[in-house]
């Protein structure tokens, strides 16, 4: 009796793993059960060296920009999820190959039991991965773990059954004909027929699971923003500013749907706001828990804020501006009753992200806040519901979302990304971008009296922008006009009306922060302190 080999095992493993993925997806969308491929991927990202993760992030952003995909954050999240599924599928194929190789070498006559054993071993590994992630869920741990083990056991049993069928059909065929007349082509055709049937069945299961899961998930998990947005019936504070943006400049106020999102998990934590509590512990007189009702009971602080990701390349889309509402941590601190020895707060999130903030920062800057609303409505799940922190002048890597706890400490320690090789301070760098050279006009009769609007944004965290200059080709730097910003913590829209000259031209922009310090002109990648360099745009006019 010669059993099917490694290649066949890999193929069968891939088929059955595709169905397993569909089953996990269906359970996730219908009942909130764990989607194991994402959990495994998230765990892998946690244990890999920081340099590997950084290389992956940089490579992903570069590819997205080369493909000219405008929404970098959505594309990156879709890429992460696709990689998670692909890696899980490859792992399933490898396990199938290993099982078939062992069954062939040992000539096991009852392969279903070893298959179940392999499935349970894989299931135990997945359970341990989920425990290490500590993800928040509305489903009890026992149900989640039983579901995971049962699904893997069925997958393993199916692997063993497929091995048995392939072996049995070969034996039956050999028994029906004279061995001397045996043609290996007959065996290959029979196995091929079985694999085709198996592939068709798993494809049907996979597609059905994916479609049903998507439809059910769309009804079950579609997020509806409740309440009227602040921007729906309020003018922006600079509505009467003298300088109007050049046509084609990005919106000064970012729509919630367009705000960038970067986080460390393939899917965001889903938190029940009714049972959520912000736990305060460590060096405090007495541990306490704050409800959202209590936090909202403090005098609200409203701020127009520009947030940017440290991974954002020059002129990238990982930046956005909106109006945030929350409570100033400076106002909240006395009620936390910190011990005199406390010097820092460790803020931890539902996705196991964490950052350490110095108490001196909180006491000296009332703008540092715990935010619960944006544009007048509660935070969405993807953007940190129910609570996130905002710290002026720092990149998003220092600002946890989905906050669960605050721990008072007497020392500093590296946060999540600092531990993985990113900048300790992560202060936003001054940067300027050309959004548009507005040539949507007839230029056939244009002359030197014609003005071409050039425009974009400049940003320097909470330091503000004092000046923006534009250079055309190798000409002198010319000062642009600045639109009054929404606040001292938002980007500034600039505009330069260029005297038209026909030909191919390169426009370059630079800015100076509120203290008159020029932006860094040396081109550097985002890692480890944020991207720098001058932005240019070339056009034939």
Coordinates of C-alpha atoms in Angstrom, one line a residue:
X1 CA 0.0 0.0 0.0
X2 CA 1.6 3.3 -1.1
X3 CA -0.1 6.4 0.2
X4 CA -0.4 9.7 -1.6
X5 CA 2.7 11.9 -1.3
X6 CA 3.7 15.4 -0.1
X7 CA 2.5 17.3 -3.1
X8 CA -0.9 15.8 -2.9
X9 CA -1.0 16.5 0.8
X10 CA -0.2 20.2 0.2
X11 CA -2.9 20.5 -2.4
X12 CA -5.5 18.8 -0.2
X13 CA -4.3 20.9 2.7
X14 CA -4.8 24.1 0.7
X15 CA -8.3 23.0 -0.4
X16 CA -9.5 22.2 3.1
X17 CA -7.8 25.3 4.6
X18 CA -9.7 27.5 2.3
X19 CA -12.9 26.0 3.6
X20 CA -11.7 26.4 7.2
X21 CA -11.0 30.1 6.5
X22 CA -14.6 30.4 5.1
X23 CA -15.9 28.7 8.3
X24 CA -14.0 31.0 10.6
X25 CA -15.2 34.0 8.5
X26 CA -18.8 32.9 8.8
X27 CA -18.5 32.5 12.5
X28 CA -16.8 35.8 12.9
X29 CA -19.5 37.7 11.0
X30 CA -22.5 35.9 12.3
X31 CA -21.6 35.5 16.0
X32 CA -18.4 37.5 16.7
X33 CA -16.3 34.3 17.0
X34 CA -12.6 34.6 16.4
X35 CA -11.2 34.8 12.9
X36 CA -8.1 32.8 13.5
X37 CA -6.1 33.9 10.3
X38 CA -6.1 37.5 11.6
X39 CA -5.2 36.5 15.1
X40 CA -2.2 34.4 13.9
X41 CA -1.1 37.3 11.7
X42 CA -1.4 39.8 14.6
X43 CA 0.6 37.5 16.8
X44 CA 3.3 37.0 14.2
X45 CA 3.6 40.8 13.9
X46 CA 4.1 41.1 17.7
X47 CA 6.9 38.5 17.9
X48 CA 8.9 39.4 14.8
X49 CA 11.9 41.8 15.4
X50 CA 11.1 45.5 15.1
X51 CA 13.3 45.8 12.0
X52 CA 11.3 43.2 10.1
X53 CA 8.0 45.0 11.0
X54 CA 9.5 48.3 10.0
X55 CA 10.7 46.9 6.7
X56 CA 7.3 45.5 6.0
X57 CA 5.5 48.8 6.8
X58 CA 7.9 50.9 4.6
X59 CA 7.6 48.4 1.8
X60 CA 3.8 48.3 1.9
X61 CA 3.6 52.1 1.9
X62 CA 6.0 52.3 -1.1
X63 CA 4.1 49.8 -3.1
X64 CA 0.8 51.6 -2.4
X65 CA 2.3 54.9 -3.5
X66 CA 3.8 53.3 -6.7
X67 CA 0.3 52.0 -7.5
X68 CA -1.0 55.5 -7.0
X69 CA -3.7 54.4 -4.5
X70 CA -5.0 57.6 -2.9
X71 CA -6.3 56.1 0.4
X72 CA -3.1 54.6 1.9
X73 CA -4.6 53.6 5.2
X74 CA -7.5 51.6 3.7
X75 CA -5.1 50.0 1.1
X76 CA -2.6 49.1 3.8
X77 CA -5.3 47.5 6.0
X78 CA -6.7 45.5 3.0
X79 CA -3.1 44.4 2.2
X80 CA -2.6 43.2 5.8
X81 CA -5.8 41.2 5.8
X82 CA -4.9 39.7 2.4
X83 CA -1.5 38.7 3.7
X84 CA -3.0 37.2 6.8
X85 CA -5.3 35.0 4.8
X86 CA -2.6 34.0 2.3
X87 CA -0.1 33.1 5.1
X88 CA -2.8 31.0 6.8
X89 CA -3.6 29.2 3.6
X90 CA 0.1 28.5 3.0
X91 CA 0.4 27.2 6.6
X92 CA -2.5 24.9 6.0
X93 CA -1.0 23.5 2.8
X94 CA 2.3 22.9 4.6
X95 CA 0.6 21.0 7.5
X96 CA -1.3 18.9 4.9
X97 CA 2.0 18.1 3.3
X98 CA 3.6 17.1 6.6
X99 CA 0.6 14.9 7.6
X100 CA 0.6 13.1 4.3
X101 CA 4.4 12.6 4.5
X102 CA 4.1 11.1 8.0
X103 CA 1.2 8.8 7.0
X104 CA 3.2 7.6 3.9
X105 CA 6.4 7.0 5.8
X106 CA 4.7 5.1 8.7
X107 CA 2.1 3.4 6.5
X108 CA -0.7 4.3 8.9
X109 CA -3.9 2.5 8.0
X110 CA -6.3 4.7 9.9
X111 CA -5.3 8.3 8.9
X112 CA -8.4 10.0 10.3
X113 CA -7.2 9.9 14.0
X114 CA -3.7 11.3 13.2
X115 CA -5.5 14.0 11.2
X116 CA -7.7 14.9 14.2
X117 CA -4.6 15.0 16.3
X118 CA -2.9 17.4 14.0
X119 CA -6.0 19.6 13.9
X120 CA -6.2 19.7 17.7
X121 CA -2.5 20.5 17.9
X122 CA -3.0 23.4 15.5
X123 CA -6.2 24.4 17.4
X124 CA -4.3 24.5 20.7
X125 CA -1.7 26.7 19.1
X126 CA -4.4 29.1 17.8
X127 CA -6.0 29.2 21.3
X128 CA -2.7 30.1 22.9
X129 CA -2.1 32.8 20.3
X130 CA -5.5 34.3 21.1
X131 CA -4.8 34.2 24.8
X132 CA -1.5 36.0 24.3
X133 CA -3.2 38.7 22.3
X134 CA -5.8 39.3 25.0
X135 CA -8.3 40.7 22.5
X136 CA -11.6 42.1 23.8
X137 CA -14.7 40.3 22.7
X138 CA -18.4 40.0 23.7
X139 CA -18.2 36.2 23.3
X140 CA -17.0 34.2 26.4
X141 CA -13.5 32.8 26.2
X142 CA -14.8 29.2 26.6
X143 CA -17.1 29.5 23.6
X144 CA -14.3 31.1 21.5
X145 CA -11.8 28.4 22.4
X146 CA -14.2 25.5 21.9
X147 CA -15.2 26.9 18.5
X148 CA -11.5 27.1 17.5
X149 CA -10.6 23.6 18.7
X150 CA -13.7 22.1 17.0
X151 CA -13.1 23.8 13.7
X152 CA -9.5 22.6 13.6
X153 CA -10.5 19.1 14.6
X154 CA -12.9 18.9 11.7
X155 CA -10.3 20.2 9.4
X156 CA -7.8 17.6 10.6
X157 CA -10.3 14.8 10.3
X158 CA -11.1 15.9 6.7
X159 CA -7.4 15.8 5.9
X160 CA -7.2 12.2 7.3
X161 CA -10.3 11.2 5.4
X162 CA -9.0 12.6 2.1
X163 CA -5.8 10.6 2.6
X164 CA -7.8 7.4 3.3
X165 CA -10.0 7.9 0.2
X166 CA -7.0 8.5 -2.0
X167 CA -5.3 5.4 -0.7
X168 CA -8.4 3.2 -0.8
X169 CA -9.3 4.1 -4.4
X170 CA -5.8 3.2 -5.5
X171 CA -6.0 -0.2 -3.8
X172 CA -9.5 -0.9 -5.2
X173 CA -8.3 -0.1 -8.7
X174 CA -5.2 -2.3 -8.4
X175 CA -7.4 -5.1 -7.3
X176 CA -9.6 -4.9 -10.3
X177 CA -6.8 -5.4 -12.8
X178 CA -3.7 -7.5 -13.3
X179 CA -0.7 -5.9 -11.6
X180 CA 1.4 -6.7 -14.7
X181 CA -1.0 -4.7 -16.8
X182 CA -1.3 -1.8 -14.3
X183 CA -0.9 1.6 -15.9
X184 CA 0.1 4.4 -13.5
X185 CA -1.9 6.7 -15.8
X186 CA -5.1 5.1 -14.5
X187 CA -4.1 5.8 -10.9
X188 CA -3.2 9.4 -11.7
X189 CA -6.5 10.0 -13.5
X190 CA -8.4 8.5 -10.5
X191 CA -6.6 10.7 -8.0
X192 CA -7.0 13.7 -10.3
X193 CA -10.8 13.0 -10.4
X194 CA -11.0 12.9 -6.6
X195 CA -9.0 16.0 -6.2
X196 CA -11.1 17.8 -8.8
X197 CA -14.3 16.8 -6.9
X198 CA -12.7 17.8 -3.6
X199 CA -11.5 21.1 -5.0
X200 CA -15.0 21.8 -6.4
X201 CA -16.6 21.0 -3.0
X202 CA -14.2 23.2 -1.0
X203 CA -14.6 26.0 -3.6
X204 CA -18.4 25.8 -3.1
X205 CA -18.1 25.8 0.7
X206 CA -15.6 28.7 0.6
X207 CA -17.6 30.9 -1.7
X208 CA -20.8 30.2 0.1
X209 CA -19.2 31.0 3.5
X210 CA -17.7 34.2 2.2
X211 CA -20.9 35.4 0.6
X212 CA -23.1 34.5 3.5
X213 CA -20.6 36.0 6.0
X214 CA -20.3 39.2 4.0
X215 CA -24.1 39.7 3.8
X216 CA -24.6 38.8 7.4
X217 CA -21.7 40.9 8.5
X218 CA -22.9 43.9 6.5
X219 CA -26.2 43.8 8.4
X220 CA -24.7 42.9 11.7
X221 CA -21.6 45.1 11.9
X222 CA -22.4 48.1 9.8
X223 CA -21.5 51.1 11.9
X224 CA -24.0 53.9 12.0
X225 CA -22.8 57.3 13.3
X226 CA -25.5 58.5 15.6
X227 CA -26.3 62.2 16.1
X228 CA -25.8 65.2 13.9
X229 CA -22.2 66.1 13.1
X230 CA -20.9 69.4 14.3
X231 CA -19.8 70.4 10.8
X232 CA -23.4 69.9 9.4
X233 CA -24.6 73.2 10.8
X234 CA -21.6 75.1 12.0
X235 CA -19.2 77.2 9.9
X236 CA -15.5 76.6 10.3
X237 CA -13.9 79.2 12.6
X238 CA -11.8 80.6 9.7
X239 CA -14.7 80.8 7.3
X240 CA -14.1 84.5 6.7
X241 CA -10.4 84.2 6.0
X242 CA -9.0 86.4 3.2
X243 CA -7.0 83.7 1.5
X244 CA -9.1 81.1 -0.4
X245 CA -7.7 77.7 -1.2
X246 CA -6.5 77.1 -4.7
X247 CA -8.9 74.8 -6.7
X248 CA -7.8 71.3 -6.1
X249 CA -6.4 71.8 -2.6
X250 CA -7.5 69.0 -0.2
X251 CA -10.4 69.8 2.0
X252 CA -9.3 71.9 5.0
X253 CA -11.6 69.9 7.3
X254 CA -11.4 66.2 6.7
X255 CA -14.6 64.2 6.5
X256 CA -14.8 61.4 9.1
X257 CA -15.1 58.8 6.3
X258 CA -11.8 60.1 4.9
X259 CA -9.7 60.3 8.0
X260 CA -6.7 58.0 8.0
X261 CA -6.5 54.9 10.2
X262 CA -3.4 53.0 11.2
X263 CA -3.3 50.5 14.0
X264 CA -1.5 47.3 15.0
X265 CA -4.2 44.7 14.4
X266 CA -6.0 43.5 11.3
X267 CA -9.4 44.3 12.8
X268 CA -10.2 46.9 15.4
X269 CA -11.3 45.9 19.0
X270 CA -15.1 45.9 19.4
X271 CA -15.9 47.4 22.8
X272 CA -19.2 47.4 24.6
X273 CA -19.5 51.1 25.7
X274 CA -22.1 50.2 28.4
X275 CA -19.8 47.9 30.3
X276 CA -16.5 49.6 29.5
X277 CA -14.5 51.1 32.3
X278 CA -11.2 53.1 32.3
X279 CA -9.2 51.5 35.1
X280 CA -6.8 53.7 37.0
X281 CA -4.1 52.0 39.1
X282 CA -0.4 51.9 39.9
X283 CA 0.9 54.6 42.1
X284 CA -2.4 56.0 43.2
X285 CA -4.0 56.4 46.6
X286 CA -6.7 54.0 45.6
X287 CA -7.5 52.2 42.3
X288 CA -10.6 53.4 40.6
X289 CA -12.7 52.8 37.5
X290 CA -14.3 55.6 35.5
X291 CA -17.4 55.1 33.3
X292 CA -17.9 57.0 30.1
X293 CA -20.7 58.9 31.8
X294 CA -18.3 60.1 34.5
X295 CA -15.7 61.2 31.9
X296 CA -18.3 63.0 29.8
X297 CA -19.4 64.7 33.0
X298 CA -16.3 66.9 33.0
X299 CA -16.2 70.2 31.2
X300 CA -15.7 69.3 27.6
X301 CA -12.7 70.5 25.6
X302 CA -13.1 71.1 21.9
X303 CA -10.1 71.3 19.6
X304 CA -9.4 71.4 15.9
X305 CA -6.5 69.0 15.5
X306 CA -4.4 67.7 12.7
X307 CA -3.1 64.1 13.3
X308 CA -0.5 62.4 11.2
X309 CA 1.1 59.0 11.2
X310 CA 4.9 58.7 11.6
X311 CA 4.9 56.3 8.6
X312 CA 3.4 59.0 6.4
X313 CA 5.8 59.8 3.5
X314 CA 6.2 63.3 2.3
X315 CA 2.9 64.2 0.6
X316 CA 1.3 61.0 1.8
X317 CA -2.4 60.6 2.8
X318 CA -1.8 59.4 6.4
X319 CA -2.9 62.8 7.8
X320 CA -6.2 64.4 8.6
X321 CA -7.9 67.3 10.4
X322 CA -11.1 67.4 12.4
X323 CA -12.7 68.7 15.6
X324 CA -12.1 66.5 18.7
X325 CA -14.0 66.6 21.9
X326 CA -12.9 65.2 25.3
X327 CA -11.7 66.0 28.7
X328 CA -8.3 67.7 29.4
X329 CA -6.1 65.4 31.3
X330 CA -4.8 68.4 33.2
X331 CA -8.3 68.8 34.6
X332 CA -8.7 65.1 35.3
X333 CA -5.4 64.6 37.1
X334 CA -6.4 65.8 40.6
X335 CA -9.3 63.3 40.7
X336 CA -6.9 60.4 39.9
X337 CA -5.2 61.0 43.3
X338 CA -1.7 60.1 42.1
X339 CA 1.0 59.2 44.6
X340 CA 3.8 61.9 45.1
X341 CA 6.3 59.5 43.6
X342 CA 4.4 59.2 40.3
X343 CA 6.2 60.7 37.3
X344 CA 4.6 59.0 34.3
X345 CA 1.3 57.5 33.1
X346 CA 1.2 54.3 31.1
X347 CA -1.8 54.2 28.8
X348 CA -2.9 50.8 27.5
X349 CA -5.4 49.8 24.8
X350 CA -7.6 47.0 24.0
X351 CA -5.3 45.9 21.2
X352 CA -2.3 45.7 23.6
X353 CA -0.8 48.9 22.3
X354 CA 0.6 51.2 25.0
X355 CA 2.5 54.4 25.5
X356 CA 4.1 56.3 28.4
X357 CA 3.4 60.0 29.0
X358 CA 5.3 62.2 31.4
X359 CA 3.2 63.9 34.0
X360 CA 5.1 67.1 33.4
X361 CA 3.6 67.1 29.8
X362 CA 0.1 66.8 31.2
X363 CA 0.5 69.5 33.8
X364 CA 2.0 72.0 31.4
X365 CA -0.3 71.5 28.4
X366 CA -4.1 71.6 28.9
X367 CA -4.6 70.5 25.3
X368 CA -3.6 66.9 26.1
X369 CA -7.0 65.2 26.4
X370 CA -8.9 62.0 26.5
X371 CA -11.1 62.3 23.4
X372 CA -14.5 60.6 23.0
X373 CA -16.1 62.5 20.2
X374 CA -15.0 63.8 16.8
X375 CA -17.0 66.2 14.7
X376 CA -19.6 66.2 17.4
X377 CA -20.4 62.4 17.3
X378 CA -18.9 59.5 19.2
X379 CA -15.7 57.9 17.9
X380 CA -16.3 55.0 15.6
X381 CA -15.0 51.5 16.4
X382 CA -12.2 51.8 13.8
X383 CA -11.0 55.0 15.3
X384 CA -10.8 54.2 18.9
X385 CA -14.2 54.0 20.5
X386 CA -14.9 54.7 23.3
X387 CA -11.8 56.7 24.2
X388 CA -8.4 57.7 22.8
X389 CA -5.7 60.2 23.8
X390 CA -4.6 63.3 21.9
X391 CA -1.1 64.8 22.6
X392 CA -0.2 67.9 20.6
X393 CA 2.9 68.0 18.4
X394 CA 3.4 64.2 18.4
X395 CA 2.8 61.6 15.7
X396 CA 0.0 59.1 16.0
X397 CA 2.4 56.4 17.2
X398 CA 2.4 58.0 20.6
X399 CA -1.4 58.3 20.9
X400 CA -3.2 55.0 21.9
X401 CA -6.8 54.4 20.9
X402 CA -9.4 52.0 22.6
X403 CA -8.1 53.0 26.0
X404 CA -8.6 50.5 28.8
X405 CA -6.3 51.5 31.6
X406 CA -4.1 54.2 33.1
X407 CA -1.2 53.1 35.3
X408 CA 0.8 55.7 37.3
X409 CA 4.5 54.9 37.3
X410 CA 7.7 56.4 38.8
X411 CA 9.8 55.9 35.7
X412 CA 9.8 56.1 31.9
X413 CA 9.9 53.0 29.7
X414 CA 9.7 52.6 26.0
X415 CA 6.3 52.4 24.4
X416 CA 5.1 49.9 21.8
X417 CA 6.7 51.4 18.8
X418 CA 9.7 52.9 20.6
X419 CA 10.5 49.3 21.8
X420 CA 10.5 48.3 18.1
X421 CA 13.0 50.9 17.0
X422 CA 11.0 54.1 16.3
X423 CA 11.8 57.5 17.7
X424 CA 11.5 58.0 21.5
X425 CA 10.0 61.5 21.1
X426 CA 8.2 61.2 17.8
X427 CA 7.8 65.0 17.4
X428 CA 6.0 66.0 14.2
X429 CA 8.4 67.4 11.6
X430 CA 7.6 70.6 9.7
X431 CA 6.4 69.6 6.2
X432 CA 4.8 71.2 3.2
X433 CA 2.9 69.7 0.3
X434 CA 1.8 70.9 -3.1
X435 CA -1.7 69.6 -3.6
X436 CA -2.5 71.4 -6.9
X437 CA -1.3 73.5 -9.8
X438 CA -4.7 74.6 -10.8
X439 CA -4.7 74.7 -14.6
X440 CA -8.4 73.9 -15.2
X441 CA -8.7 76.9 -17.5
X442 CA -8.1 77.8 -21.1
X443 CA -4.4 78.7 -21.5
X444 CA -4.3 79.3 -25.3
X445 CA -4.4 83.1 -24.8
X446 CA -2.6 83.2 -21.5
X447 CA 0.3 85.6 -21.0
X448 CA 2.6 86.8 -18.2
X449 CA -0.4 88.6 -16.7
X450 CA -2.2 85.3 -16.2
X451 CA -1.9 83.9 -12.7
X452 CA -1.9 80.1 -12.1
X453 CA -3.1 79.2 -8.5
X454 CA -0.7 76.8 -6.8
X455 CA -1.8 75.5 -3.4
X456 CA -1.5 72.9 -0.7
X457 CA -0.9 72.5 3.1
X458 CA 1.9 73.0 5.5
X459 CA 2.1 71.5 9.0
X460 CA 4.4 71.6 12.0
X461 CA 2.5 70.0 14.8
X462 CA 1.5 72.5 17.5
X463 CA 4.3 74.9 16.5
X464 CA 2.4 76.5 13.7
X465 CA 3.6 77.7 10.4
X466 CA 5.1 81.2 10.0
X467 CA 6.0 81.1 6.3
X468 CA 5.6 79.1 3.1
X469 CA 7.7 79.6 0.0
X470 CA 7.4 78.3 -3.6
X471 CA 10.1 77.9 -6.2
X472 CA 9.5 77.4 -9.9
X473 CA 12.4 75.5 -11.6
X474 CA 15.7 77.1 -10.4
X475 CA 14.2 80.5 -9.8
X476 CA 14.1 82.4 -6.5
X477 CA 11.9 81.4 -3.6
X478 CA 8.6 83.3 -3.6
X479 CA 6.5 83.7 -0.5
X480 CA 3.0 82.2 -0.6
X481 CA -0.1 83.6 1.2
X482 CA -1.3 81.7 4.3
X483 CA -4.9 81.1 5.1
X484 CA -5.8 81.6 8.7
X485 CA -5.7 78.0 10.2
X486 CA -8.6 76.3 12.1
X487 CA -6.4 76.4 15.2
X488 CA -2.8 76.4 16.4
X489 CA -2.8 72.6 16.2
X490 CA -3.9 72.2 12.6
X491 CA -2.3 72.4 9.2
X492 CA -2.2 75.7 7.3
X493 CA -3.6 76.1 3.8
X494 CA -1.3 78.1 1.5
X495 CA -1.7 79.6 -1.9
X496 CA 0.7 81.1 -4.5
X497 CA -0.5 82.8 -7.7
X498 CA 2.2 82.1 -10.2
X499 CA 2.8 84.4 -13.3
X500 CA 2.2 82.0 -16.2
X501 CA 5.0 80.9 -18.4
X502 CA 4.5 78.2 -21.0
X503 CA 6.6 75.0 -20.9
X504 CA 7.5 72.2 -18.6
X505 CA 8.0 73.5 -15.0
X506 CA 8.8 72.0 -11.6
X507 CA 7.2 73.6 -8.6
X508 CA 8.8 73.1 -5.1
X509 CA 7.6 74.1 -1.7
X510 CA 9.2 74.7 1.7
X511 CA 7.9 75.9 5.0
X512 CA 9.0 77.4 8.3
X513 CA 7.5 76.6 11.6
X514 CA 6.1 79.2 14.0
X515 CA 9.5 79.8 15.5
X516 CA 11.0 80.5 12.0
X517 CA 12.8 77.2 11.8
X518 CA 13.0 75.9 8.2
X519 CA 11.8 72.4 7.4
X520 CA 14.4 69.7 6.9
X521 CA 15.4 69.6 3.2
X522 CA 17.3 66.3 3.4
X523 CA 15.2 63.5 2.0
X524 CA 14.7 60.8 4.6
X525 CA 12.3 57.8 5.0
X526 CA 9.7 57.7 7.7
X527 CA 11.7 55.4 10.0
X528 CA 12.6 56.1 12.7
X529 CA 11.6 59.8 13.2
X530 CA 9.2 60.7 10.4
X531 CA 9.8 61.5 6.7
X532 CA 11.5 64.7 5.6
X533 CA 12.4 66.4 2.4
X534 CA 11.0 69.0 -0.1
X535 CA 7.9 68.2 -2.1
X536 CA 7.9 69.0 -5.8
X537 CA 5.4 68.7 -8.7
X538 CA 6.2 68.9 -12.4
X539 CA 3.8 69.9 -15.1
X540 CA 3.7 70.8 -18.8
X541 CA 1.8 74.1 -19.3

